[in-house]
PDB file of C-alpha atoms and ligand atoms in Angstrom:
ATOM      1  CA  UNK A   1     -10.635 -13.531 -13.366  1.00 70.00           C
ATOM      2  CA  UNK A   2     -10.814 -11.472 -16.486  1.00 76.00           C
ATOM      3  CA  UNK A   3     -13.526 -13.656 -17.673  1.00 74.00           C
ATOM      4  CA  UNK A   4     -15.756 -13.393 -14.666  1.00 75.00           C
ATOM      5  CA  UNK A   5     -15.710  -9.643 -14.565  1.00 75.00           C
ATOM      6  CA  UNK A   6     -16.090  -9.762 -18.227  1.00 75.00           C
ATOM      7  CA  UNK A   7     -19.482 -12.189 -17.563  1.00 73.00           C
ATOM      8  CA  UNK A   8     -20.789  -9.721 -14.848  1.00 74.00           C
ATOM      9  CA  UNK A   9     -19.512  -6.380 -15.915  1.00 76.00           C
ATOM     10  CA  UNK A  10     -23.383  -4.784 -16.118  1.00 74.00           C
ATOM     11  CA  UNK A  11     -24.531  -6.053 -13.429  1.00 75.00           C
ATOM     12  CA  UNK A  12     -21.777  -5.261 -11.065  1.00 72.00           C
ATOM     13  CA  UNK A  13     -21.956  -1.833 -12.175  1.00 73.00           C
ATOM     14  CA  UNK A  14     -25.850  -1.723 -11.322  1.00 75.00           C
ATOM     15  CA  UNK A  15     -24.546  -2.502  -7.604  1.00 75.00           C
ATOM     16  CA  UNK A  16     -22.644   0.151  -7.298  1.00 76.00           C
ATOM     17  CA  UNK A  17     -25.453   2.348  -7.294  1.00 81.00           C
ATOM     18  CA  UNK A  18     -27.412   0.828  -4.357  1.00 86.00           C
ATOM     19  CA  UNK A  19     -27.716   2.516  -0.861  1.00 92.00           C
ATOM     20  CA  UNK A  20     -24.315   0.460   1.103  1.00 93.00           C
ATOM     21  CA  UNK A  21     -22.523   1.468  -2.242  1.00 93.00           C
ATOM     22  CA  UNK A  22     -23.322   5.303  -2.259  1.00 95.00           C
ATOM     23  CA  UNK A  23     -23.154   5.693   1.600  1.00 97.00           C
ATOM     24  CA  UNK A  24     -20.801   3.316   2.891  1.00 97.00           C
ATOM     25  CA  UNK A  25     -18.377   2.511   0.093  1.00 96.00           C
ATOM     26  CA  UNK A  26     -17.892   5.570  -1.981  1.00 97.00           C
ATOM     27  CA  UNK A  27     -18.432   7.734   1.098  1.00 98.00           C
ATOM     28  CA  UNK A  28     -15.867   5.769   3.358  1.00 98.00           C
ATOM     29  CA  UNK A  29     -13.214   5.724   0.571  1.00 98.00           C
ATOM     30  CA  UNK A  30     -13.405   9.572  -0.859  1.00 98.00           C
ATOM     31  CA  UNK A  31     -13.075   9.794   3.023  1.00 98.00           C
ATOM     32  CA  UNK A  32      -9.600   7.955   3.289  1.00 98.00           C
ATOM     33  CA  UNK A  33      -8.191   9.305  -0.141  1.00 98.00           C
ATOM     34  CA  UNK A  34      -8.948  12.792   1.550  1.00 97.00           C
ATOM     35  CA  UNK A  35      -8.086  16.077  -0.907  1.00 98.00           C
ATOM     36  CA  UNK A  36      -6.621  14.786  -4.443  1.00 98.00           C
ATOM     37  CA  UNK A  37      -6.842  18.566  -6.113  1.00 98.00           C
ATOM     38  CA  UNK A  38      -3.461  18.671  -8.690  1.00 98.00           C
ATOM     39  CA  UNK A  39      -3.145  15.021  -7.975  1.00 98.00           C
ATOM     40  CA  UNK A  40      -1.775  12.010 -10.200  1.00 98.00           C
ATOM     41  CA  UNK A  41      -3.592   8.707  -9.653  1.00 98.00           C
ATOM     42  CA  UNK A  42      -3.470   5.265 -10.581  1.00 98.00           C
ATOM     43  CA  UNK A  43      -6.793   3.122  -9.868  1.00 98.00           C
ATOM     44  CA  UNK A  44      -5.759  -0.451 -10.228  1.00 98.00           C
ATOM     45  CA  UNK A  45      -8.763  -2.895 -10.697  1.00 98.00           C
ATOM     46  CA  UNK A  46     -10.695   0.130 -11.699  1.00 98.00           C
ATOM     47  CA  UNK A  47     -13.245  -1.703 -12.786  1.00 96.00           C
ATOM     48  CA  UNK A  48     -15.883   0.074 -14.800  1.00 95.00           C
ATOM     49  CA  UNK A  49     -14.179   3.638 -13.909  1.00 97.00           C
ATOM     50  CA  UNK A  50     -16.677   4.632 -10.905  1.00 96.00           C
ATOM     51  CA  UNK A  51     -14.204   5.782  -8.765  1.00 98.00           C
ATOM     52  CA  UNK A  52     -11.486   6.888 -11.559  1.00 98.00           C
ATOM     53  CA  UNK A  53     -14.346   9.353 -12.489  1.00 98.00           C
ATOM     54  CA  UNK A  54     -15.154  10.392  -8.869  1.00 98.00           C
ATOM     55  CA  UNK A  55     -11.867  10.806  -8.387  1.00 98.00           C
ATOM     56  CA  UNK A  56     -11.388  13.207 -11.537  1.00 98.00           C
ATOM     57  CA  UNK A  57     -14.460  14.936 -10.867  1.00 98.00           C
ATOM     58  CA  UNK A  58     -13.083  15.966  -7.566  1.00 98.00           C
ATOM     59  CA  UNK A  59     -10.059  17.898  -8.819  1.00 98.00           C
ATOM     60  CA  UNK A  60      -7.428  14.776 -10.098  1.00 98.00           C
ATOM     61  CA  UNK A  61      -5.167  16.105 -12.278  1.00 98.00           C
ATOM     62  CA  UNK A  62      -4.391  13.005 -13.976  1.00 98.00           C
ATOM     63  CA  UNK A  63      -6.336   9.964 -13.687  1.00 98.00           C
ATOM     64  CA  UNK A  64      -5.453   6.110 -15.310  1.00 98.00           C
ATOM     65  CA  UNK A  65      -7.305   2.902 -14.260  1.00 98.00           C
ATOM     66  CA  UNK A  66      -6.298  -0.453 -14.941  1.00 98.00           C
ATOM     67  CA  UNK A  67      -8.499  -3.594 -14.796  1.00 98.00           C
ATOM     68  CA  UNK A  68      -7.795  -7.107 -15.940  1.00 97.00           C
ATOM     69  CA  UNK A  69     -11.642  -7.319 -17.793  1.00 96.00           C
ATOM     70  CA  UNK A  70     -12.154  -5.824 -21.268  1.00 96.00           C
ATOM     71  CA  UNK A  71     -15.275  -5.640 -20.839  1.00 94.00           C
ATOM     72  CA  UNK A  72     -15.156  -3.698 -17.325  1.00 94.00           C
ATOM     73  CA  UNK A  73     -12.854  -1.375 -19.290  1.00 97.00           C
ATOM     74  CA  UNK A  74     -15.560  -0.945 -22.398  1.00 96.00           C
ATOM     75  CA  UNK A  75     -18.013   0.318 -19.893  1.00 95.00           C
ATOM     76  CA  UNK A  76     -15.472   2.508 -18.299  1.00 97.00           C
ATOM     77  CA  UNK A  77     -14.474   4.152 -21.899  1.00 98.00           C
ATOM     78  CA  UNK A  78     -17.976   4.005 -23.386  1.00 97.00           C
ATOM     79  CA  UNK A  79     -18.420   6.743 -20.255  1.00 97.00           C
ATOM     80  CA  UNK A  80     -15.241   8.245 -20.770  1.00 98.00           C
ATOM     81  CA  UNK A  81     -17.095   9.093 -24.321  1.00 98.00           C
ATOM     82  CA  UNK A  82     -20.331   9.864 -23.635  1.00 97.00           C
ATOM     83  CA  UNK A  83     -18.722  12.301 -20.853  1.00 97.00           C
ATOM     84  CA  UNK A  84     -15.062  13.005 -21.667  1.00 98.00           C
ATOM     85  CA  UNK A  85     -12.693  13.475 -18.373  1.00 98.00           C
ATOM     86  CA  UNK A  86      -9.856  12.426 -20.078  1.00 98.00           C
ATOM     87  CA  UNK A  87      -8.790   9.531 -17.883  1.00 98.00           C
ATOM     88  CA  UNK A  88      -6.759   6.743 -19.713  1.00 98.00           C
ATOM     89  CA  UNK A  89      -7.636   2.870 -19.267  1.00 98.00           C
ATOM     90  CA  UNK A  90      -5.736   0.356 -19.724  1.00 98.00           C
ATOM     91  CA  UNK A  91      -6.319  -3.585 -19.981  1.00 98.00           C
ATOM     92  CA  UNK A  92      -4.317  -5.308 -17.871  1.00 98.00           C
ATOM     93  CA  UNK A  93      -3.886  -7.610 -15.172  1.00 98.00           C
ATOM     94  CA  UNK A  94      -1.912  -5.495 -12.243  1.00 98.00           C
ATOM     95  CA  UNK A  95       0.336  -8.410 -11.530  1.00 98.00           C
ATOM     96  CA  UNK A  96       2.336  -8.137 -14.511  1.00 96.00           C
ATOM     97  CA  UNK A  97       1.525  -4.346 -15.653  1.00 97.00           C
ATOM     98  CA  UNK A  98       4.554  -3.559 -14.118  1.00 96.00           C
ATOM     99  CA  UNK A  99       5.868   0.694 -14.221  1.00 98.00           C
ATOM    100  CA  UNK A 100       3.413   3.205 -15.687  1.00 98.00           C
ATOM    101  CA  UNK A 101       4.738   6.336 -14.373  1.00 97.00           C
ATOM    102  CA  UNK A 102       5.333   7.716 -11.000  1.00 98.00           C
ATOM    103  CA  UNK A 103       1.935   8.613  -9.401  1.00 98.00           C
ATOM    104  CA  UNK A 104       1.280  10.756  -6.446  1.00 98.00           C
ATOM    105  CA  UNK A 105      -1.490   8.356  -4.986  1.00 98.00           C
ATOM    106  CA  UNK A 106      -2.661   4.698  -5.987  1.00 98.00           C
ATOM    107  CA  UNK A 107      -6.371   3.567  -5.290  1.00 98.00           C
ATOM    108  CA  UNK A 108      -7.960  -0.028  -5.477  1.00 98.00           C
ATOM    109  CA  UNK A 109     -10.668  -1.002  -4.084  1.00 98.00           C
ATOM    110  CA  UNK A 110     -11.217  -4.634  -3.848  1.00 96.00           C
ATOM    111  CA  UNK A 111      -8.288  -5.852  -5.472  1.00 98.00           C
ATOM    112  CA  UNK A 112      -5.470  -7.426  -3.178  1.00 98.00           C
ATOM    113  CA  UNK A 113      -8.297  -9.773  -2.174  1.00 97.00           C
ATOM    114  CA  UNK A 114      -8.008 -11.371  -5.689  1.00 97.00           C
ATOM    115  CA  UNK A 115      -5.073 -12.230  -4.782  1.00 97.00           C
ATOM    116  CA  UNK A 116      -4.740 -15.946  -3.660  1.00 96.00           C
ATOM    117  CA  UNK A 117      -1.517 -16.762  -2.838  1.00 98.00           C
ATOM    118  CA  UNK A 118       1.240 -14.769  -0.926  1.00 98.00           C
ATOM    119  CA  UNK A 119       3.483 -14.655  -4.030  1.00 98.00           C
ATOM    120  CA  UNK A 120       0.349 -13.070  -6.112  1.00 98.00           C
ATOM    121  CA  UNK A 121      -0.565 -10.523  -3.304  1.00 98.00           C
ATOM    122  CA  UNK A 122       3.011  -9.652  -2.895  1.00 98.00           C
ATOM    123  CA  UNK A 123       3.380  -9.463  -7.014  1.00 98.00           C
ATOM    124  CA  UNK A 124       0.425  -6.790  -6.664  1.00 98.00           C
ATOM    125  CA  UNK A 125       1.835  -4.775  -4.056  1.00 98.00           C
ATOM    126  CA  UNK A 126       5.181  -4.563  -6.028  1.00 98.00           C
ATOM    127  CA  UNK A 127       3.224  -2.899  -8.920  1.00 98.00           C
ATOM    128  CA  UNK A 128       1.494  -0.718  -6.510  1.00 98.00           C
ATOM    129  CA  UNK A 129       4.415  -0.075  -4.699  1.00 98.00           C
ATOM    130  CA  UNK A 130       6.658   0.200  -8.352  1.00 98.00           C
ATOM    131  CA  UNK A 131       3.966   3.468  -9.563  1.00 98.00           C
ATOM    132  CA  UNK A 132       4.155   5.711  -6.645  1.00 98.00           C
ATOM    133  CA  UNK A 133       6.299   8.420  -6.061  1.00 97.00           C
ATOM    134  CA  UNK A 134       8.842   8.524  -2.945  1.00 95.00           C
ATOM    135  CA  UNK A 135       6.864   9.494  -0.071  1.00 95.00           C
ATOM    136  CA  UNK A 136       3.463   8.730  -2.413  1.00 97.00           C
ATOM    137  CA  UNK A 137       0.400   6.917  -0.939  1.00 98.00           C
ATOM    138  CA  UNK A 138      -1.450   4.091  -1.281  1.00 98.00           C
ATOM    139  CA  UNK A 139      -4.892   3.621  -0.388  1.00 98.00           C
ATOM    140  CA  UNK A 140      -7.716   0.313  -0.687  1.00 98.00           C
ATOM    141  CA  UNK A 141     -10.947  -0.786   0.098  1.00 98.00           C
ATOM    142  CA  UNK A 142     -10.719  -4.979   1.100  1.00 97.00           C
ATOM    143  CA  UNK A 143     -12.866  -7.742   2.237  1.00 95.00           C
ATOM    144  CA  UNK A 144     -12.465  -7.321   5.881  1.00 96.00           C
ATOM    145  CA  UNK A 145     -10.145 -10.174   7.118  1.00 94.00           C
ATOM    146  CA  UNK A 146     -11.297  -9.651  10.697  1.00 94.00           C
ATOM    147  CA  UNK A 147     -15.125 -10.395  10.615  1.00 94.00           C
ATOM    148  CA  UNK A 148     -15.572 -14.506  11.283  1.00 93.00           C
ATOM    149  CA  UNK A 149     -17.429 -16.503   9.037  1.00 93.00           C
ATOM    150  CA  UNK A 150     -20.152 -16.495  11.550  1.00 93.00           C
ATOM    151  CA  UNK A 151     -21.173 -12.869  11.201  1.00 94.00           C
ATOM    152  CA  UNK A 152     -20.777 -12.940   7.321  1.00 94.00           C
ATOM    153  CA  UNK A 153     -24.902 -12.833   7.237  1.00 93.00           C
ATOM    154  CA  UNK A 154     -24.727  -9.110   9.187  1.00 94.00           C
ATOM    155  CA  UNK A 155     -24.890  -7.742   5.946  1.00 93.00           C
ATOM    156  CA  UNK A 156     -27.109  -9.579   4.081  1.00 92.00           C
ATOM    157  CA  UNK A 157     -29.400  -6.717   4.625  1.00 92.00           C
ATOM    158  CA  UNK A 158     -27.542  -4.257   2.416  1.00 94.00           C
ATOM    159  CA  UNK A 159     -27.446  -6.644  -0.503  1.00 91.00           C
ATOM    160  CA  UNK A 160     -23.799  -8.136   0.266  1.00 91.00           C
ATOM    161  CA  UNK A 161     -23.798 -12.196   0.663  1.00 91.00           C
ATOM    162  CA  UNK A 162     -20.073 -13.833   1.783  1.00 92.00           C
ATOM    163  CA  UNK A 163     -19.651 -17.489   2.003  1.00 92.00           C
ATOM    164  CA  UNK A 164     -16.767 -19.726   3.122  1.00 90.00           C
ATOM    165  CA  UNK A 165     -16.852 -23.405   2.631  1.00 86.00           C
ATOM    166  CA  UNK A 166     -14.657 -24.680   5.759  1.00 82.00           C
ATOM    167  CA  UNK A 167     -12.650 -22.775   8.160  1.00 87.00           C
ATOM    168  CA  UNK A 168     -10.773 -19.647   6.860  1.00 92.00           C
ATOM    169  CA  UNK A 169      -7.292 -20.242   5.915  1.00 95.00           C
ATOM    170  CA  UNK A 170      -4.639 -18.880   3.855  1.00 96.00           C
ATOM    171  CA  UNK A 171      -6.418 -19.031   0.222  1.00 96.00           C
ATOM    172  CA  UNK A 172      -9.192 -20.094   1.472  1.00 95.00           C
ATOM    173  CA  UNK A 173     -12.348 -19.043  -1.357  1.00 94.00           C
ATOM    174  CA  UNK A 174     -14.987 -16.955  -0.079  1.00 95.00           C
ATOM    175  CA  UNK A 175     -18.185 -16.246  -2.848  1.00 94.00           C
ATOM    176  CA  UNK A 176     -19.756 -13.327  -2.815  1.00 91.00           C
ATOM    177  CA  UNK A 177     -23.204 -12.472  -4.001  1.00 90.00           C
ATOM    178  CA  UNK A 178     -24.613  -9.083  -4.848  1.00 87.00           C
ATOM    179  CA  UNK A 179     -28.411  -8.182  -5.007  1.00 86.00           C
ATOM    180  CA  UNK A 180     -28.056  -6.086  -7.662  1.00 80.00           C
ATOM    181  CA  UNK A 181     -31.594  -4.747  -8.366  1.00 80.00           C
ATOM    182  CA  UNK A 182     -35.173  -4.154  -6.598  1.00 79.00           C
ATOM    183  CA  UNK A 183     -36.356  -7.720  -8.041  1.00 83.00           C
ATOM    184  CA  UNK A 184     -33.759  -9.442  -6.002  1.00 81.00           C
ATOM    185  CA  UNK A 185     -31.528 -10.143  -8.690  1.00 84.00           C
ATOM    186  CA  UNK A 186     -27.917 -11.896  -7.510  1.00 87.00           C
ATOM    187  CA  UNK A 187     -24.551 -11.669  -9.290  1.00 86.00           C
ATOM    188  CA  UNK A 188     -21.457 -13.831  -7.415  1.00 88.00           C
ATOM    189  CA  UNK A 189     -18.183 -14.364  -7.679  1.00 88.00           C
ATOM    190  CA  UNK A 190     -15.236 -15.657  -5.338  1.00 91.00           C
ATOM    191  CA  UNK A 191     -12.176 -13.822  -4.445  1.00 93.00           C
ATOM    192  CA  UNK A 192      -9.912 -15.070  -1.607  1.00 96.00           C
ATOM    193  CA  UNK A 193      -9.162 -14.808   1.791  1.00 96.00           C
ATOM    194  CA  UNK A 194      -5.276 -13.839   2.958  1.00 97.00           C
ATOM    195  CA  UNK A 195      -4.561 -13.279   6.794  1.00 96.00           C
ATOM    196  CA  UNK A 196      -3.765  -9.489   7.384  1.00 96.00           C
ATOM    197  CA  UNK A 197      -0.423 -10.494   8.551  1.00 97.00           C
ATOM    198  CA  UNK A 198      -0.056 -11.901   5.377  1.00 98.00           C
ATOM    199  CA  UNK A 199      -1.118  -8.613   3.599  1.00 98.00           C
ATOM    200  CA  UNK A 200       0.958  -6.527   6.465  1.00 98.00           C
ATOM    201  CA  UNK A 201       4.003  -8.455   5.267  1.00 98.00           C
ATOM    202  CA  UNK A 202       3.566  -7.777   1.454  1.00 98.00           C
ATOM    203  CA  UNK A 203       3.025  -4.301   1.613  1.00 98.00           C
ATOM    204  CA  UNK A 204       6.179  -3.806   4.064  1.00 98.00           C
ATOM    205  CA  UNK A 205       8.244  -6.428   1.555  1.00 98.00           C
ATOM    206  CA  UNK A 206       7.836  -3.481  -1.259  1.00 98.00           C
ATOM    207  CA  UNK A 207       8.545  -0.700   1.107  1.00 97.00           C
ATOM    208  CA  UNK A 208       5.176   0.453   2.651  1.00 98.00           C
ATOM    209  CA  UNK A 209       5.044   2.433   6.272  1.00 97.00           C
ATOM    210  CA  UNK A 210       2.335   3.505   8.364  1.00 97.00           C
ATOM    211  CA  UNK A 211       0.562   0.868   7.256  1.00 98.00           C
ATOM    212  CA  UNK A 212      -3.333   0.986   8.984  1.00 98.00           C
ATOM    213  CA  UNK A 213      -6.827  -0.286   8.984  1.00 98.00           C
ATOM    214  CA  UNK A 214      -9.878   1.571   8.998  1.00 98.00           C
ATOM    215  CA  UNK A 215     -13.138   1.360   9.895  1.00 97.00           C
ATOM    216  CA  UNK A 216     -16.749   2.206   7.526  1.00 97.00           C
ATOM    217  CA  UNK A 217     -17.978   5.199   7.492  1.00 97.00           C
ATOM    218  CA  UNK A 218     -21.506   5.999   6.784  1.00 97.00           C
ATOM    219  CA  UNK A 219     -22.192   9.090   5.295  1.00 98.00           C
ATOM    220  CA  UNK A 220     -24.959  11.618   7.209  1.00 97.00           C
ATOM    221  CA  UNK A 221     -26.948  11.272   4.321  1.00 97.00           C
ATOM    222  CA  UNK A 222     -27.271   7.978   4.889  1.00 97.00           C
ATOM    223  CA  UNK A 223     -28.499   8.396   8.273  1.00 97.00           C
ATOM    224  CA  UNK A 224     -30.543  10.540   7.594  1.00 97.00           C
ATOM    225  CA  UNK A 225     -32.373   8.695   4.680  1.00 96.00           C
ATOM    226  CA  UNK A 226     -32.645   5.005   6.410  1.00 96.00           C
ATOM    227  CA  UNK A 227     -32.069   5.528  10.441  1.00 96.00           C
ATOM    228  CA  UNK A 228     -28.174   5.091  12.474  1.00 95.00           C
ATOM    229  CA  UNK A 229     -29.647   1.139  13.461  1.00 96.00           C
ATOM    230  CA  UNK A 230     -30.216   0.071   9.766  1.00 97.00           C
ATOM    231  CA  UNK A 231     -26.662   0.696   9.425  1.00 97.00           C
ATOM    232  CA  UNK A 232     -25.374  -0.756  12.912  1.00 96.00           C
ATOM    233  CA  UNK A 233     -25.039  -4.281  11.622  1.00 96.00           C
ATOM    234  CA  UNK A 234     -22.964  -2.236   8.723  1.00 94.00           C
ATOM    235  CA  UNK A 235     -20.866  -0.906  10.969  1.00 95.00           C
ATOM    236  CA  UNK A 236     -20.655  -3.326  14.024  1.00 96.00           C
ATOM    237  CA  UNK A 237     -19.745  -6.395  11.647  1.00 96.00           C
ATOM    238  CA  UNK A 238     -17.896  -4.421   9.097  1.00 96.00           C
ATOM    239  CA  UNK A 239     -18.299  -6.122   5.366  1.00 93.00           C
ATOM    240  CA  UNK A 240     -15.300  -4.303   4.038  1.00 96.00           C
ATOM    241  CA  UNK A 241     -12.191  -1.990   5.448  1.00 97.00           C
ATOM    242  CA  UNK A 242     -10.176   0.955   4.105  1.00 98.00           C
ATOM    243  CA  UNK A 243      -6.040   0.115   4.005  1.00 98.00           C
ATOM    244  CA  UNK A 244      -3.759   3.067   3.765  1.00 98.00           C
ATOM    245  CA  UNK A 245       0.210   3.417   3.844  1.00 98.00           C
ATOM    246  CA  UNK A 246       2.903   5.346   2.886  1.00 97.00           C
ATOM    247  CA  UNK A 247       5.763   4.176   0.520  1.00 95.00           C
TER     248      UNK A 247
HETATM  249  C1  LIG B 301     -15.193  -5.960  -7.178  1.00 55.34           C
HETATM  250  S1  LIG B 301     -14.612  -5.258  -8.686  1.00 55.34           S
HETATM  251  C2  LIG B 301     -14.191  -3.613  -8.137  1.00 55.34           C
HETATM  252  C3  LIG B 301     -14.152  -2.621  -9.260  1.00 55.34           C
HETATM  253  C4  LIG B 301     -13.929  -1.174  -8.800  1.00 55.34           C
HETATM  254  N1  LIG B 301     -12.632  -1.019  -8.168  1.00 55.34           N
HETATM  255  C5  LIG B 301     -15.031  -0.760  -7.852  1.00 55.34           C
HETATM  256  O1  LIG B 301     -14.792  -0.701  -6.650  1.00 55.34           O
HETATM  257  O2  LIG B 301     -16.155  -0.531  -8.342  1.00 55.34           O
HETATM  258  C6  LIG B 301     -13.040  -6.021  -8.811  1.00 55.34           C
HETATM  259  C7  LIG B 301     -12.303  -5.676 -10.093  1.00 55.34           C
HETATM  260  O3  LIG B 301     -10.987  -6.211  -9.992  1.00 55.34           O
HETATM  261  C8  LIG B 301     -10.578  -6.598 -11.276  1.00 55.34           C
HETATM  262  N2  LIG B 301      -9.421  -7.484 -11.099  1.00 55.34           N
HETATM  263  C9  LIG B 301      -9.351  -8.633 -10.386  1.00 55.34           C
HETATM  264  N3  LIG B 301      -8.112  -9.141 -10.445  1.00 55.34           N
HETATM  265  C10 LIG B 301      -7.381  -8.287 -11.206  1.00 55.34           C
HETATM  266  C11 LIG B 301      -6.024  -8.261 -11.622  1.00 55.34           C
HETATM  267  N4  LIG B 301      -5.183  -9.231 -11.290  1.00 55.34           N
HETATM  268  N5  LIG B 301      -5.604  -7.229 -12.396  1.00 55.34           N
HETATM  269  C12 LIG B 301      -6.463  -6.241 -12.764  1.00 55.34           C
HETATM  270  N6  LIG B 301      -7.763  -6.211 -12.385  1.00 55.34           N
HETATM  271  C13 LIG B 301      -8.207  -7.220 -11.615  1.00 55.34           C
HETATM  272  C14 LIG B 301     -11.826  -7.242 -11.869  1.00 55.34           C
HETATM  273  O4  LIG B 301     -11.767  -7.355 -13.268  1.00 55.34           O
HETATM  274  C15 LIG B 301     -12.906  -6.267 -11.362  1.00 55.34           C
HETATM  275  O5  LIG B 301     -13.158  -5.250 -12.290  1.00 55.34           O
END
């Protein structure tokens, strides 16, 4: 995994500043994650710090990320210098990181679906579960494990690709390909596909409650800039979901 990320660590950051990105993504997560003024947070697969920065900018009191790439990390801290926040990154995979400190709220988006195996998802949640305070919460962004392979093209439109060879079943691969510029220019990689009952039982193994789904959100600025129908498909055949629970 490391070296993937490492391979594609420019170009995934170029996506993240495309149109579903800015008013889908980022607005449907800041959404879930609600007020984090005074707040201590761990983002695990933090990638190249977007949200770890975000997240800081809007009143964290303490911020660390965590990703597996060295590279994803060396564009987080070269923006940590050029614009100091004082978030800490670490390189590390979040199976094994094991006990940081106690934080108030964990992040990660688009991380448990990494995980292949029940044993690796459940290995994740532990360390997720292992960081948070009593009563702390935890909150992701996943592939959503609803949509059938059928509808995977729905969001095509907005850049996102999904493919499954075969039917969907526990580990089953699924590639994803990002349009990551105006010239058409494609990125992929494969994560993995886990039943939610698989993912319900992992995060209740380490202790979770209240554990829900949600829904995309598309920000009013979105709406406003491209029309409600070029973002039903977005919405109607949902790419990605929000999980939140409480430990
Ligand atoms: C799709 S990117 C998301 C990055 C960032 N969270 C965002 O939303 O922009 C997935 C990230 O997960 C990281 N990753 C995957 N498996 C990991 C693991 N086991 N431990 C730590 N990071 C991992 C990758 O290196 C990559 O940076």
């Amino acid at each position: 995994m490391a070296q993937v990320y490492d391979s594609i660590a420019q170009q995934y950051k170029q996506f993240c500043s495309s149109p579903f990105a800015i008013y889908v993504e980022t607005y449907t997560y800041l959404n879930l994650i609600g007020d984090v003024s005074g707040k201590s947070i761990l983002d695990l697969a933090c990638g190249e710090g977007i949200y770890s920065r975000l997240l800081k900018q809007n009143g964290a009191a303490r911020l660390v990320g965590v990703d597996i790439s060295s590279e994803m990390i060396k564009l987080a801290r070269l923006e940590e210098d050029k614009q100091p926040l004082g978030i800490e990154y670490i390189i590390a995979d979040v199976m094994d990181v094991g006990f940081i400190e106690n934080f108030d709220i964990v992040v990660a988006s688009f991380l448990l679906n990494y995980a292949s195996t029940k044993d690796q998802l459940l290995k994740m949640c532990h360390t997720i579960s292992t960081n948070l305070k009593p009563g702390g919460r935890f909150i992701g962004l996943n592939n959503n494990l609803d949509l059938l392979p059928e509808f995977y093209h729905k969001s095509e439109k907005y850049g996102l690709a999904k493919s499954c060879l075969g039917p969907l079943e526990e580990g089953s691969p699924l590639t994803l390909t990002l349009t990551i510029d105006s010239e058409g220019n494609k990125v992929s990689f494969d994560n993995y596909y886990l039943s939610k009952q698989t993912y319900e039982w992992a995060l209740r193994s380490v202790g979770f409650e209240d554990i829900r789904w949600h829904n995309p959100l598309v920000a009013p600025e979105g709406v406003k800039k491209f029309s409600q129908e070029f973002w039903e498909d977005g919405i109607n055949y949902p790419y990605f979901v929000g999980i939140s629970c409480q430990r």
